Every structure is written in structure tokens, then in C-alpha cells.
CSV table of N, CA and C in Angstrom, one decimal:
chain,number,residue,atom,x,y,z
A,1,MET,N,3.3,-26.6,29.9
A,1,MET,CA,3.4,-25.9,31.2
A,1,MET,C,3.6,-24.4,30.8
A,2,SER,N,2.5,-23.7,30.7
A,2,SER,CA,2.6,-22.3,30.3
A,2,SER,C,1.5,-21.5,31.0
A,3,ILE,N,1.9,-20.3,31.5
A,3,ILE,CA,0.9,-19.5,32.2
A,3,ILE,C,0.3,-18.5,31.2
A,4,PRO,N,-1.0,-18.5,31.1
A,4,PRO,CA,-1.7,-17.6,30.1
A,4,PRO,C,-1.6,-16.2,30.6
A,5,LEU,N,-1.3,-15.3,29.7
A,5,LEU,CA,-1.2,-13.9,30.0
A,5,LEU,C,-2.3,-13.1,29.2
A,6,PRO,N,-2.7,-12.0,29.6
A,6,PRO,CA,-2.3,-11.2,30.8
A,6,PRO,C,-2.9,-11.8,32.1
A,7,ILE,N,-2.3,-11.5,33.2
A,7,ILE,CA,-2.9,-11.7,34.6
A,7,ILE,C,-3.4,-10.4,35.0
A,8,GLU,N,-4.7,-10.4,35.3
A,8,GLU,CA,-5.3,-9.1,35.7
A,8,GLU,C,-5.7,-9.2,37.2
A,9,THR,N,-5.4,-8.1,37.9
A,9,THR,CA,-5.8,-7.9,39.3
A,9,THR,C,-6.6,-6.6,39.3
A,10,GLU,N,-7.0,-6.2,40.5
A,10,GLU,CA,-7.8,-5.0,40.7
A,10,GLU,C,-7.2,-3.8,40.0
A,11,ARG,N,-5.9,-3.6,40.3
A,11,ARG,CA,-5.3,-2.3,39.8
A,11,ARG,C,-4.2,-2.6,38.7
A,12,LEU,N,-3.8,-3.8,38.5
A,12,LEU,CA,-2.7,-4.1,37.7
A,12,LEU,C,-3.0,-5.1,36.6
A,13,LEU,N,-2.1,-5.0,35.5
A,13,LEU,CA,-2.1,-5.9,34.4
A,13,LEU,C,-0.7,-6.5,34.4
A,14,VAL,N,-0.5,-7.8,34.4
A,14,VAL,CA,0.8,-8.4,34.3
A,14,VAL,C,0.8,-9.0,32.9
A,15,ARG,N,1.7,-8.6,32.0
A,15,ARG,CA,1.8,-9.0,30.6
A,15,ARG,C,3.2,-9.2,30.2
A,16,SER,N,3.4,-9.9,29.1
A,16,SER,CA,4.8,-10.1,28.6
A,16,SER,C,5.4,-8.7,28.3
A,17,PHE,N,6.7,-8.6,28.5
A,17,PHE,CA,7.4,-7.4,28.1
A,17,PHE,C,7.4,-7.2,26.6
A,18,LEU,N,7.4,-6.0,26.2
A,18,LEU,CA,7.6,-5.5,24.9
A,18,LEU,C,8.9,-4.8,24.9
A,19,PRO,N,10.0,-5.6,24.6
A,19,PRO,CA,11.4,-5.1,24.8
A,19,PRO,C,11.6,-3.7,24.3
A,20,GLU,N,11.2,-3.4,23.1
A,20,GLU,CA,11.5,-2.1,22.5
A,20,GLU,C,10.7,-1.0,23.3
A,21,ALA,N,9.4,-1.2,23.5
A,21,ALA,CA,8.6,-0.2,24.2
A,21,ALA,C,8.9,-0.1,25.7
A,22,ASP,N,9.2,-1.2,26.3
A,22,ASP,CA,9.3,-1.2,27.7
A,22,ASP,C,10.7,-0.9,28.3
A,23,SER,N,11.7,-0.8,27.4
A,23,SER,CA,13.1,-0.6,27.8
A,23,SER,C,13.3,0.7,28.6
A,24,LYS,N,12.7,1.8,28.1
A,24,LYS,CA,12.8,3.1,28.7
A,24,LYS,C,12.2,3.1,30.1
A,25,PRO,N,10.9,2.7,30.3
A,25,PRO,CA,10.3,2.7,31.6
A,25,PRO,C,11.0,1.7,32.6
A,26,MET,N,11.5,0.6,32.0
A,26,MET,CA,12.1,-0.3,32.9
A,26,MET,C,13.5,0.1,33.3
A,27,PHE,N,14.2,1.0,32.5
A,27,PHE,CA,15.5,1.5,32.9
A,27,PHE,C,15.3,2.4,34.1
A,28,ALA,N,14.1,3.1,34.2
A,28,ALA,CA,13.8,3.9,35.4
A,28,ALA,C,13.8,3.0,36.6
A,29,VAL,N,13.4,1.7,36.5
A,29,VAL,CA,13.4,0.8,37.6
A,29,VAL,C,14.7,0.1,37.8
A,30,TYR,N,15.2,-0.6,36.7
A,30,TYR,CA,16.5,-1.3,36.8
A,30,TYR,C,17.7,-0.5,36.9
A,31,GLY,N,17.6,0.8,36.6
A,31,GLY,CA,18.8,1.7,36.7
A,31,GLY,C,18.9,2.4,38.0
A,32,ASP,N,17.9,2.2,38.9
A,32,ASP,CA,17.8,2.9,40.2
A,32,ASP,C,18.5,2.0,41.2
A,33,ARG,N,19.6,2.5,41.7
A,33,ARG,CA,20.4,1.8,42.7
A,33,ARG,C,19.6,1.4,44.0
A,34,ASP,N,18.7,2.3,44.4
A,34,ASP,CA,17.9,1.9,45.6
A,34,ASP,C,17.0,0.8,45.3
A,35,VAL,N,16.3,0.8,44.1
A,35,VAL,CA,15.4,-0.3,43.7
A,35,VAL,C,16.2,-1.6,43.6
A,36,MET,N,17.4,-1.6,43.1
A,36,MET,CA,18.2,-2.8,42.8
A,36,MET,C,19.1,-3.2,43.9
A,37,ARG,N,19.0,-2.5,45.0
A,37,ARG,CA,20.0,-2.8,46.1
A,37,ARG,C,20.0,-4.3,46.5
A,38,PHE,N,18.9,-5.0,46.5
A,38,PHE,CA,18.9,-6.4,46.9
A,38,PHE,C,18.9,-7.3,45.8
A,39,ILE,N,19.0,-6.8,44.5
A,39,ILE,CA,19.0,-7.7,43.3
A,39,ILE,C,20.4,-8.0,42.9
A,40,PRO,N,20.7,-9.3,42.8
A,40,PRO,CA,22.1,-9.7,42.4
A,40,PRO,C,22.5,-9.0,41.1
A,41,GLY,N,23.7,-8.4,41.1
A,41,GLY,CA,24.2,-7.7,39.9
A,41,GLY,C,23.9,-6.2,40.0
A,42,GLY,N,23.0,-5.8,40.9
A,42,GLY,CA,22.7,-4.4,41.1
A,42,GLY,C,22.1,-3.7,39.9
A,43,ALA,N,22.2,-2.3,39.9
A,43,ALA,CA,21.5,-1.5,38.9
A,43,ALA,C,22.2,-1.7,37.5
A,44,LEU,N,21.3,-1.6,36.5
A,44,LEU,CA,21.8,-1.8,35.1
A,44,LEU,C,22.3,-0.4,34.6
A,45,ALA,N,23.3,-0.5,33.8
A,45,ALA,CA,24.0,0.8,33.4
A,45,ALA,C,23.3,1.6,32.4
A,46,ASP,N,22.5,1.0,31.5
A,46,ASP,CA,21.9,1.8,30.4
A,46,ASP,C,20.7,1.1,29.8
A,47,GLU,N,20.0,1.8,28.9
A,47,GLU,CA,18.8,1.2,28.3
A,47,GLU,C,19.1,-0.1,27.5
A,48,ALA,N,20.3,-0.1,26.9
A,48,ALA,CA,20.7,-1.3,26.1
A,48,ALA,C,20.8,-2.5,27.0
A,49,ALA,N,21.3,-2.4,28.2
A,49,ALA,CA,21.4,-3.5,29.1
A,49,ALA,C,20.0,-4.0,29.5
A,50,VAL,N,19.1,-3.0,29.7
A,50,VAL,CA,17.7,-3.3,30.0
A,50,VAL,C,17.1,-4.1,28.8
A,51,ARG,N,17.3,-3.6,27.6
A,51,ARG,CA,16.7,-4.2,26.4
A,51,ARG,C,17.2,-5.7,26.3
A,52,SER,N,18.5,-5.9,26.6
A,52,SER,CA,19.0,-7.2,26.6
A,52,SER,C,18.4,-8.1,27.6
A,53,LEU,N,18.1,-7.6,28.8
A,53,LEU,CA,17.5,-8.4,29.8
A,53,LEU,C,16.0,-8.7,29.4
A,54,LEU,N,15.3,-7.7,28.9
A,54,LEU,CA,13.9,-8.0,28.4
A,54,LEU,C,13.9,-9.0,27.3
A,55,ASP,N,14.9,-9.0,26.4
A,55,ASP,CA,15.0,-10.0,25.4
A,55,ASP,C,15.2,-11.4,26.0
A,56,ARG,N,16.0,-11.5,27.0
A,56,ARG,CA,16.2,-12.8,27.7
A,56,ARG,C,14.9,-13.2,28.4
A,57,TYR,N,14.1,-12.3,28.9
A,57,TYR,CA,12.8,-12.7,29.5
A,57,TYR,C,11.9,-13.2,28.4
A,58,ALA,N,11.9,-12.6,27.3
A,58,ALA,CA,11.1,-13.1,26.2
A,58,ALA,C,11.5,-14.5,25.7
A,59,ASP,N,12.8,-14.7,25.7
A,59,ASP,CA,13.3,-16.0,25.3
A,59,ASP,C,12.9,-17.1,26.4
A,60,ALA,N,13.0,-16.7,27.6
A,60,ALA,CA,12.6,-17.6,28.7
A,60,ALA,C,11.1,-18.0,28.6
A,61,GLN,N,10.3,-17.0,28.3
A,61,GLN,CA,8.8,-17.2,28.1
A,61,GLN,C,8.6,-18.2,27.0
A,62,GLU,N,9.3,-18.1,25.9
A,62,GLU,CA,9.1,-19.0,24.8
A,62,GLU,C,9.6,-20.4,25.2
A,63,ARG,N,10.7,-20.5,25.9
A,63,ARG,CA,11.4,-21.8,26.2
A,63,ARG,C,10.6,-22.5,27.3
A,64,GLN,N,10.2,-21.8,28.4
A,64,GLN,CA,9.7,-22.5,29.5
A,64,GLN,C,8.2,-22.2,29.9
A,65,GLY,N,7.6,-21.2,29.2
A,65,GLY,CA,6.2,-20.9,29.4
A,65,GLY,C,6.0,-20.0,30.5
A,66,PHE,N,7.0,-19.4,31.1
A,66,PHE,CA,6.9,-18.4,32.2
A,66,PHE,C,8.2,-17.6,32.2
A,67,SER,N,8.1,-16.4,32.8
A,67,SER,CA,9.3,-15.6,32.9
A,67,SER,C,8.9,-14.4,33.9
A,68,SER,N,9.8,-13.4,33.8
A,68,SER,CA,9.4,-12.1,34.5
A,68,SER,C,8.6,-11.3,33.5
A,69,TRP,N,7.6,-10.7,33.9
A,69,TRP,CA,6.7,-9.9,33.1
A,69,TRP,C,6.5,-8.5,33.5
A,70,ALA,N,6.0,-7.7,32.6
A,70,ALA,CA,5.8,-6.3,32.9
A,70,ALA,C,4.6,-6.1,33.8
A,71,VAL,N,4.7,-5.3,34.8
A,71,VAL,CA,3.6,-4.9,35.7
A,71,VAL,C,3.1,-3.5,35.3
A,72,VAL,N,1.9,-3.4,34.9
A,72,VAL,CA,1.3,-2.2,34.3
A,72,VAL,C,0.2,-1.7,35.2
A,73,ASP,N,0.2,-0.4,35.6
A,73,ASP,CA,-0.9,0.2,36.3
A,73,ASP,C,-2.0,0.3,35.3
A,74,ARG,N,-3.2,-0.3,35.6
A,74,ARG,CA,-4.3,-0.3,34.7
A,74,ARG,C,-4.9,1.0,34.4
A,75,LYS,N,-4.9,1.9,35.5
A,75,LYS,CA,-5.5,3.2,35.3
A,75,LYS,C,-4.6,4.1,34.4
A,76,SER,N,-3.3,4.2,34.7
A,76,SER,CA,-2.4,5.1,34.0
A,76,SER,C,-1.8,4.5,32.8
A,77,ARG,N,-1.8,3.1,32.7
A,77,ARG,CA,-1.2,2.3,31.6
A,77,ARG,C,0.4,2.4,31.7
A,78,ARG,N,0.9,2.9,32.8
A,78,ARG,CA,2.3,3.0,33.0
A,78,ARG,C,2.9,1.6,33.5
A,79,VAL,N,4.1,1.3,32.9
A,79,VAL,CA,4.8,0.1,33.3
A,79,VAL,C,5.6,0.5,34.6
A,80,ILE,N,5.3,-0.2,35.7
A,80,ILE,CA,5.8,0.2,37.0
A,80,ILE,C,6.8,-0.8,37.6
A,81,GLY,N,7.0,-1.9,36.9
A,81,GLY,CA,8.0,-2.9,37.4
A,81,GLY,C,7.8,-4.2,36.7
A,82,ASP,N,8.3,-5.2,37.4
A,82,ASP,CA,8.1,-6.6,36.9
A,82,ASP,C,7.6,-7.5,38.0
A,83,ALA,N,7.1,-8.6,37.6
A,83,ALA,CA,6.7,-9.7,38.5
A,83,ALA,C,6.7,-11.0,37.6
A,84,GLY,N,6.9,-12.1,38.3
A,84,GLY,CA,6.8,-13.4,37.5
A,84,GLY,C,7.8,-14.4,38.1
A,85,PHE,N,8.3,-15.3,37.2
A,85,PHE,CA,9.0,-16.4,37.7
A,85,PHE,C,10.3,-16.7,37.0
A,86,GLY,N,11.2,-17.3,37.7
A,86,GLY,CA,12.4,-17.8,37.1
A,86,GLY,C,12.7,-19.1,37.7
A,87,ILE,N,13.8,-19.7,37.5
A,87,ILE,CA,14.2,-21.0,38.0
A,87,ILE,C,15.4,-20.7,39.0
A,88,PHE,N,15.2,-21.2,40.3
A,88,PHE,CA,16.2,-21.0,41.3
A,88,PHE,C,17.2,-22.2,41.0
A,89,GLY,N,18.4,-21.8,40.5
A,89,GLY,CA,19.4,-22.8,40.1
A,89,GLY,C,19.7,-23.9,41.1
A,90,PRO,N,20.0,-23.6,42.3
A,90,PRO,CA,20.5,-24.6,43.3
A,90,PRO,C,19.4,-25.7,43.5
A,91,THR,N,18.2,-25.4,43.4
A,91,THR,CA,17.1,-26.5,43.7
A,91,THR,C,16.3,-26.8,42.4
A,92,GLY,N,16.3,-25.9,41.4
A,92,GLY,CA,15.4,-26.1,40.3
A,92,GLY,C,14.0,-25.7,40.5
A,93,ASP,N,13.7,-25.2,41.7
A,93,ASP,CA,12.3,-24.7,42.0
A,93,ASP,C,12.0,-23.5,41.1
A,94,VAL,N,10.7,-23.3,40.9
A,94,VAL,CA,10.2,-22.1,40.2
A,94,VAL,C,10.1,-21.1,41.3
A,95,GLU,N,10.8,-19.9,41.0
A,95,GLU,CA,10.9,-18.8,42.0
A,95,GLU,C,10.1,-17.6,41.6
A,96,LEU,N,9.3,-17.1,42.5
A,96,LEU,CA,8.5,-15.9,42.3
A,96,LEU,C,9.4,-14.7,42.6
A,97,GLY,N,9.3,-13.7,41.8
A,97,GLY,CA,10.0,-12.4,42.1
A,97,GLY,C,9.2,-11.2,41.7
A,98,TYR,N,9.6,-10.1,42.1
A,98,TYR,CA,8.9,-8.8,41.8
A,98,TYR,C,9.9,-7.7,42.1
A,99,THR,N,9.8,-6.6,41.2
A,99,THR,CA,10.6,-5.4,41.4
A,99,THR,C,9.7,-4.3,41.0
A,100,LEU,N,9.6,-3.2,41.8
A,100,LEU,CA,8.8,-2.1,41.5
A,100,LEU,C,9.6,-0.8,41.5
A,101,ALA,N,9.1,0.2,40.7
A,101,ALA,CA,9.7,1.5,40.7
A,101,ALA,C,9.5,2.1,42.1
A,102,ARG,N,10.5,2.9,42.5
A,102,ARG,CA,10.6,3.4,43.9
A,102,ARG,C,9.3,4.2,44.2
A,103,ASP,N,8.8,5.0,43.3
A,103,ASP,CA,7.6,5.8,43.6
A,103,ASP,C,6.3,5.0,43.7
A,104,CYS,N,6.4,3.7,43.5
A,104,CYS,CA,5.3,2.7,43.7
A,104,CYS,C,5.4,1.9,45.0
A,105,TRP,N,6.4,2.1,45.7
A,105,TRP,CA,6.6,1.3,47.0
A,105,TRP,C,5.5,1.8,48.0
A,106,GLY,N,5.2,0.9,48.8
A,106,GLY,CA,4.3,1.2,50.0
A,106,GLY,C,2.8,1.3,49.6
A,107,GLN,N,2.5,0.9,48.4
A,107,GLN,CA,1.1,1.1,47.9
A,107,GLN,C,0.4,-0.3,47.7
A,108,GLY,N,1.0,-1.4,48.1
A,108,GLY,CA,0.4,-2.7,47.9
A,108,GLY,C,0.6,-3.3,46.5
A,109,TYR,N,1.3,-2.6,45.6
A,109,TYR,CA,1.4,-3.2,44.3
A,109,TYR,C,2.2,-4.5,44.2
A,110,ALA,N,3.3,-4.6,45.0
A,110,ALA,CA,4.1,-5.8,45.0
A,110,ALA,C,3.2,-7.0,45.5
A,111,THR,N,2.5,-6.8,46.6
A,111,THR,CA,1.6,-7.8,47.1
A,111,THR,C,0.6,-8.2,46.0
A,112,GLU,N,0.0,-7.2,45.4
A,112,GLU,CA,-1.1,-7.5,44.4
A,112,GLU,C,-0.5,-8.3,43.2
A,113,ALA,N,0.6,-7.8,42.7
A,113,ALA,CA,1.2,-8.5,41.5
A,113,ALA,C,1.6,-9.9,41.9
A,114,ALA,N,2.3,-10.0,43.1
A,114,ALA,CA,2.8,-11.4,43.5
A,114,ALA,C,1.6,-12.3,43.7
A,115,ARG,N,0.6,-11.8,44.3
A,115,ARG,CA,-0.6,-12.7,44.6
A,115,ARG,C,-1.2,-13.2,43.3
A,116,GLY,N,-1.3,-12.3,42.3
A,116,GLY,CA,-1.9,-12.7,41.0
A,116,GLY,C,-0.9,-13.7,40.3
A,117,CYS,N,0.3,-13.5,40.3
A,117,CYS,CA,1.3,-14.4,39.7
A,117,CYS,C,1.3,-15.8,40.4
A,118,LEU,N,1.3,-15.7,41.7
A,118,LEU,CA,1.4,-17.0,42.5
A,118,LEU,C,0.1,-17.8,42.2
A,119,ALA,N,-1.1,-17.2,42.2
A,119,ALA,CA,-2.3,-18.0,41.9
A,119,ALA,C,-2.2,-18.6,40.5
A,120,ALA,N,-1.8,-17.8,39.5
A,120,ALA,CA,-1.6,-18.3,38.1
A,120,ALA,C,-0.6,-19.5,38.1
A,121,GLY,N,0.5,-19.3,38.8
A,121,GLY,CA,1.5,-20.3,38.8
A,121,GLY,C,1.1,-21.6,39.4
A,122,LEU,N,0.4,-21.5,40.5
A,122,LEU,CA,-0.1,-22.7,41.2
A,122,LEU,C,-1.2,-23.4,40.4
A,123,ALA,N,-2.0,-22.6,39.6
A,123,ALA,CA,-3.0,-23.2,38.8
A,123,ALA,C,-2.5,-23.9,37.5
A,124,GLU,N,-1.4,-23.3,37.0
A,124,GLU,CA,-1.0,-23.7,35.6
A,124,GLU,C,0.2,-24.5,35.5
A,125,LEU,N,1.1,-24.4,36.5
A,125,LEU,CA,2.4,-25.1,36.4
A,125,LEU,C,2.3,-26.5,37.2
A,126,SER,N,3.1,-27.4,36.7
A,126,SER,CA,3.0,-28.8,37.3
A,126,SER,C,4.1,-28.9,38.4
A,127,THR,N,4.7,-27.9,38.8
A,127,THR,CA,5.7,-27.9,39.8
A,127,THR,C,5.1,-28.2,41.2
A,128,PRO,N,5.8,-28.9,42.1
A,128,PRO,CA,5.2,-29.2,43.4
A,128,PRO,C,5.1,-28.0,44.3
A,129,ARG,N,6.0,-27.0,44.1
A,129,ARG,CA,5.9,-25.8,44.9
A,129,ARG,C,6.5,-24.6,44.2
A,130,ILE,N,6.2,-23.5,44.6
A,130,ILE,CA,6.8,-22.2,44.1
A,130,ILE,C,7.4,-21.6,45.3
A,131,ILE,N,8.6,-21.1,45.1
A,131,ILE,CA,9.4,-20.5,46.2
A,131,ILE,C,9.5,-19.0,46.0
A,132,ALA,N,9.8,-18.2,47.0
A,132,ALA,CA,10.3,-16.9,46.9
A,132,ALA,C,11.5,-16.8,47.8
A,133,LEU,N,12.5,-16.1,47.4
A,133,LEU,CA,13.8,-15.9,48.1
A,133,LEU,C,14.0,-14.5,48.3
A,134,VAL,N,14.0,-14.1,49.6
A,134,VAL,CA,14.1,-12.6,49.9
A,134,VAL,C,15.3,-12.4,50.8
A,135,ASP,N,16.1,-11.4,50.4
A,135,ASP,CA,17.2,-10.9,51.3
A,135,ASP,C,16.7,-10.6,52.6
A,136,GLU,N,17.3,-11.1,53.7
A,136,GLU,CA,16.9,-10.9,55.0
A,136,GLU,C,16.8,-9.4,55.4
A,137,GLU,N,17.6,-8.6,54.8
A,137,GLU,CA,17.6,-7.1,55.2
A,137,GLU,C,16.5,-6.4,54.4
A,138,ASN,N,15.8,-7.0,53.5
A,138,ASN,CA,14.8,-6.3,52.7
A,138,ASN,C,13.5,-6.4,53.4
A,139,GLU,N,13.3,-5.6,54.4
A,139,GLU,CA,12.1,-5.7,55.2
A,139,GLU,C,10.8,-5.6,54.5
A,140,ALA,N,10.7,-4.7,53.6
A,140,ALA,CA,9.4,-4.5,52.9
A,140,ALA,C,9.1,-5.7,52.0
A,141,SER,N,10.1,-6.2,51.3
A,141,SER,CA,9.9,-7.4,50.5
A,141,SER,C,9.6,-8.7,51.3
A,142,MET,N,10.1,-8.7,52.5
A,142,MET,CA,9.9,-9.9,53.4
A,142,MET,C,8.4,-10.0,53.7
A,143,ARG,N,7.7,-8.9,53.7
A,143,ARG,CA,6.2,-9.0,54.1
A,143,ARG,C,5.4,-9.6,53.0
A,144,VAL,N,5.8,-9.4,51.7
A,144,VAL,CA,5.0,-9.8,50.6
A,144,VAL,C,4.7,-11.3,50.6
A,145,PRO,N,5.7,-12.2,50.7
A,145,PRO,CA,5.3,-13.7,50.7
A,145,PRO,C,4.4,-14.0,51.8
A,146,LYS,N,4.6,-13.4,53.0
A,146,LYS,CA,3.7,-13.7,54.1
A,146,LYS,C,2.3,-13.3,53.8
A,147,ARG,N,2.1,-12.1,53.2
A,147,ARG,CA,0.8,-11.6,52.9
A,147,ARG,C,0.0,-12.4,51.8
A,148,ILE,N,0.8,-13.1,51.0
A,148,ILE,CA,0.1,-13.9,49.9
A,148,ILE,C,0.0,-15.4,50.3
A,149,GLY,N,0.3,-15.7,51.5
A,149,GLY,CA,0.1,-17.1,52.0
A,149,GLY,C,1.3,-18.0,51.9
A,150,MET,N,2.4,-17.5,51.6
A,150,MET,CA,3.6,-18.4,51.5
A,150,MET,C,4.1,-18.7,52.9
A,151,ARG,N,4.7,-19.8,53.1
A,151,ARG,CA,5.3,-20.2,54.4
A,151,ARG,C,6.8,-20.0,54.4
A,152,ARG,N,7.3,-19.5,55.5
A,152,ARG,CA,8.7,-19.4,55.7
A,152,ARG,C,9.3,-20.8,56.0
A,153,ILE,N,10.3,-21.2,55.2
A,153,ILE,CA,10.8,-22.5,55.3
A,153,ILE,C,12.1,-22.5,56.0
A,154,GLU,N,13.1,-21.6,55.6
A,154,GLU,CA,14.4,-21.6,56.2
A,154,GLU,C,15.2,-20.4,55.7
A,155,THR,N,16.3,-20.1,56.4
A,155,THR,CA,17.2,-19.1,55.9
A,155,THR,C,18.4,-19.8,55.3
A,156,ILE,N,18.8,-19.4,54.1
A,156,ILE,CA,19.9,-20.0,53.3
A,156,ILE,C,20.8,-18.9,52.8
A,157,GLN,N,22.0,-19.3,52.4
A,157,GLN,CA,22.9,-18.3,51.8
A,157,GLN,C,22.6,-18.3,50.3
A,158,ALA,N,22.4,-17.2,49.7
A,158,ALA,CA,22.2,-17.1,48.3
A,158,ALA,C,22.8,-15.7,47.8
A,159,HIS,N,23.6,-15.8,46.8
A,159,HIS,CA,24.2,-14.6,46.2
A,159,HIS,C,25.1,-13.9,47.3
A,160,GLY,N,25.7,-14.8,48.2
A,160,GLY,CA,26.6,-14.3,49.2
A,160,GLY,C,26.0,-13.6,50.4
A,161,ARG,N,24.7,-13.8,50.5
A,161,ARG,CA,24.0,-13.1,51.6
A,161,ARG,C,22.9,-14.0,52.2
A,162,PRO,N,22.5,-13.8,53.5
A,162,PRO,CA,21.4,-14.6,54.0
A,162,PRO,C,20.1,-14.2,53.4
A,163,HIS,N,19.3,-15.2,52.9
A,163,HIS,CA,18.0,-15.0,52.3
A,163,HIS,C,17.0,-15.9,53.0
A,164,VAL,N,15.8,-15.5,53.1
A,164,VAL,CA,14.7,-16.3,53.7
A,164,VAL,C,14.0,-17.0,52.5
A,165,LEU,N,13.9,-18.3,52.6
A,165,LEU,CA,13.2,-19.1,51.6
A,165,LEU,C,11.7,-19.3,52.0
A,166,PHE,N,10.8,-18.8,51.2
A,166,PHE,CA,9.4,-19.0,51.4
A,166,PHE,C,8.9,-20.0,50.4
A,167,ALA,N,7.8,-20.7,50.7
A,167,ALA,CA,7.2,-21.6,49.7
A,167,ALA,C,5.7,-21.7,49.8
A,168,ALA,N,5.1,-22.0,48.6
A,168,ALA,CA,3.7,-22.3,48.6
A,168,ALA,C,3.5,-23.5,47.7
A,169,SER,N,2.5,-24.3,48.0
A,169,SER,CA,2.2,-25.5,47.1
A,169,SER,C,0.7,-25.6,47.0
A,170,ARG,N,0.3,-26.4,46.0
A,170,ARG,CA,-1.2,-26.5,45.7
A,170,ARG,C,-2.0,-27.0,46.9
A,171,SER,N,-1.4,-27.9,47.7
A,171,SER,CA,-2.1,-28.5,48.8
A,171,SER,C,-2.4,-27.5,50.0
């Protein structure tokens, strides 16, 4: 159960992180309090913390065949964020997630990256469904699962806050 990379979309390339090379551009994302407002744990303090996180993503990729990956603008070759999958602990479901640099918001990149990842996940993973969990107050992020065909299932408490659970399955 492994998702082949890279995942290519019209404007984006989704690939494994290169922890050494990607730590600096991802610190611009993960170190931004506004970007990380709805992410458990909040903004990361420094590049070393980012490098550690990217190393954990690489370990997850090796262990389970999927992880969070770098989202790269194909035209500029700039790393603009992440997209990919983790495991939602309470249910064991494969969870789709995405995080983008603030200057990339409102341009459809999250939808494009999420759509590519979801299609690859549904095609390659044997899981019955893929979920997305979105903080109820994150209005922009709430639109992404709807745009890529995920269904709203319910509102649950996660990370001490109300989150909407979306799901997609092969059928």
C-alpha cells in the first residue's frame, strides 16, 4: 500500500520532502502563526523543528507508503506547502491534509493539491475511505473537501475544538 510519487497536477508537483533542502522554505510556512492557526501545536519555532518534522514525514513514507509531501509550484519550482496523508488516531482512517504558504492562499492551490492526492489515495490505498478533518472556523479550508467531492459526515471534537469530518470512498 504505497502511493507512487510525484503526483502531478496542472500547476503543481507533489513529491517527497527533501528535509535538508526543504527546511528553509517550509519554515516560511510552518513558522507563520497565521498559516498554523488551525494546526494542532501551532507555529514551529525554528528551522530545526521543521527539519525534525520533515524527517518524521520521510519515516512515515517509508513505514506506511504515504505521508505529507512537498507541494511545488511547477512554474517557479518553489516549495509552497504540503499535502498528503496521515492516520487519524481515534478512528485509524487515512486523513487528507494540506497547508500552504500565506501568499498562495486564494489561488486554488489547496484544492488542486488535495484533488490530486485524493485521487492517488483512492486509486492506490486499500482503505475503505479517506477523511478530511477541518476546524469549523477555518472557512477557506472548509471549501476544499467539498470542491473535491468529499461528503460532510459529521461535526466532532478534535484537538479540543469542533471539526467537520468529510469523507470520500471508492464507490
